């Protein structure tokens, strides 16, 4: 067999436009990783959990190691560029760990989330998408259930409002209302 070159389709191989020629792959065992936070200050969680691709990172002196794999090698690194920064995660994270890391990133850069949507007891809801955006009449929040099962969602706002209109069902709701969101169903709310 000849060595494949990037960007050239070789007979007997698949072609991946991003990675170049690749061989058919059968995954028999998915690697997992336990990632331990090392950076000082607030951390996303004592441990993050990865599953799937696990990369090795070769660092320059310009990187800060934020978290490591069990063997001590870098798993999450930070590099500052001008007024910004890049945070690189060398493993695919499990959903809860990804949420923990994003919560930490948002806190670090000062992103204020005006409305969080969680279960009535304050837990995250896998498969429920929610976003709040500014509009002429105040703010719009949508809730979209991307799962096959119904979910119970409660608003946890950090902002105040004179009223909240449920535009989906033409009614007024309380700022801390609870919603039963059916499979693939949505709500659209306007905050005034």
PDB file of N, CA and C in Angstrom, residues 23-31 52-53:
ATOM      1  N   UNK A  23      -9.037   5.703   6.472  1.00  0.00           N
ATOM      2  CA  UNK A  23      -9.438   4.308   6.327  1.00  0.00           C
ATOM      3  C   UNK A  23     -10.753   4.107   7.053  1.00  0.00           C
ATOM      4  N   UNK A  24     -11.519   3.107   6.608  1.00  0.00           N
ATOM      5  CA  UNK A  24     -12.741   2.793   7.334  1.00  0.00           C
ATOM      6  C   UNK A  24     -12.372   2.440   8.762  1.00  0.00           C
ATOM      7  N   UNK A  25     -13.178   2.913   9.714  1.00  0.00           N
ATOM      8  CA  UNK A  25     -12.863   2.722  11.122  1.00  0.00           C
ATOM      9  C   UNK A  25     -14.026   2.030  11.818  1.00  0.00           C
ATOM     10  N   UNK A  26     -13.714   1.041  12.612  1.00  0.00           N
ATOM     11  CA  UNK A  26     -14.704   0.389  13.457  1.00  0.00           C
ATOM     12  C   UNK A  26     -14.272   0.633  14.893  1.00  0.00           C
ATOM     13  N   UNK A  27     -15.131   1.298  15.667  1.00  0.00           N
ATOM     14  CA  UNK A  27     -14.809   1.587  17.059  1.00  0.00           C
ATOM     15  C   UNK A  27     -15.356   0.457  17.918  1.00  0.00           C
ATOM     16  N   UNK A  28     -14.463  -0.239  18.596  1.00  0.00           N
ATOM     17  CA  UNK A  28     -14.866  -1.340  19.463  1.00  0.00           C
ATOM     18  C   UNK A  28     -14.870  -0.927  20.932  1.00  0.00           C
ATOM     19  N   UNK A  29     -14.090   0.058  21.262  1.00  0.00           N
ATOM     20  CA  UNK A  29     -13.996   0.510  22.647  1.00  0.00           C
ATOM     21  C   UNK A  29     -13.781   2.016  22.631  1.00  0.00           C
ATOM     22  N   UNK A  30     -14.675   2.745  23.265  1.00  0.00           N
ATOM     23  CA  UNK A  30     -14.564   4.198  23.281  1.00  0.00           C
ATOM     24  C   UNK A  30     -13.700   4.620  24.462  1.00  0.00           C
ATOM     25  N   UNK A  31     -12.600   5.336  24.197  1.00  0.00           N
ATOM     26  CA  UNK A  31     -11.749   5.775  25.301  1.00  0.00           C
ATOM     27  C   UNK A  31     -12.479   6.764  26.209  1.00  0.00           C
ATOM     28  N   UNK A  52     -14.378   9.494  24.049  1.00  0.00           N
ATOM     29  CA  UNK A  52     -14.116   9.580  22.612  1.00  0.00           C
ATOM     30  C   UNK A  52     -12.687  10.009  22.358  1.00  0.00           C
ATOM     31  N   UNK A  53     -12.517  10.867  21.393  1.00  0.00           N
ATOM     32  CA  UNK A  53     -11.179  11.290  20.985  1.00  0.00           C
ATOM     33  C   UNK A  53     -10.447  11.951  22.147  1.00  0.00           C
TER      34      UNK A  53
END
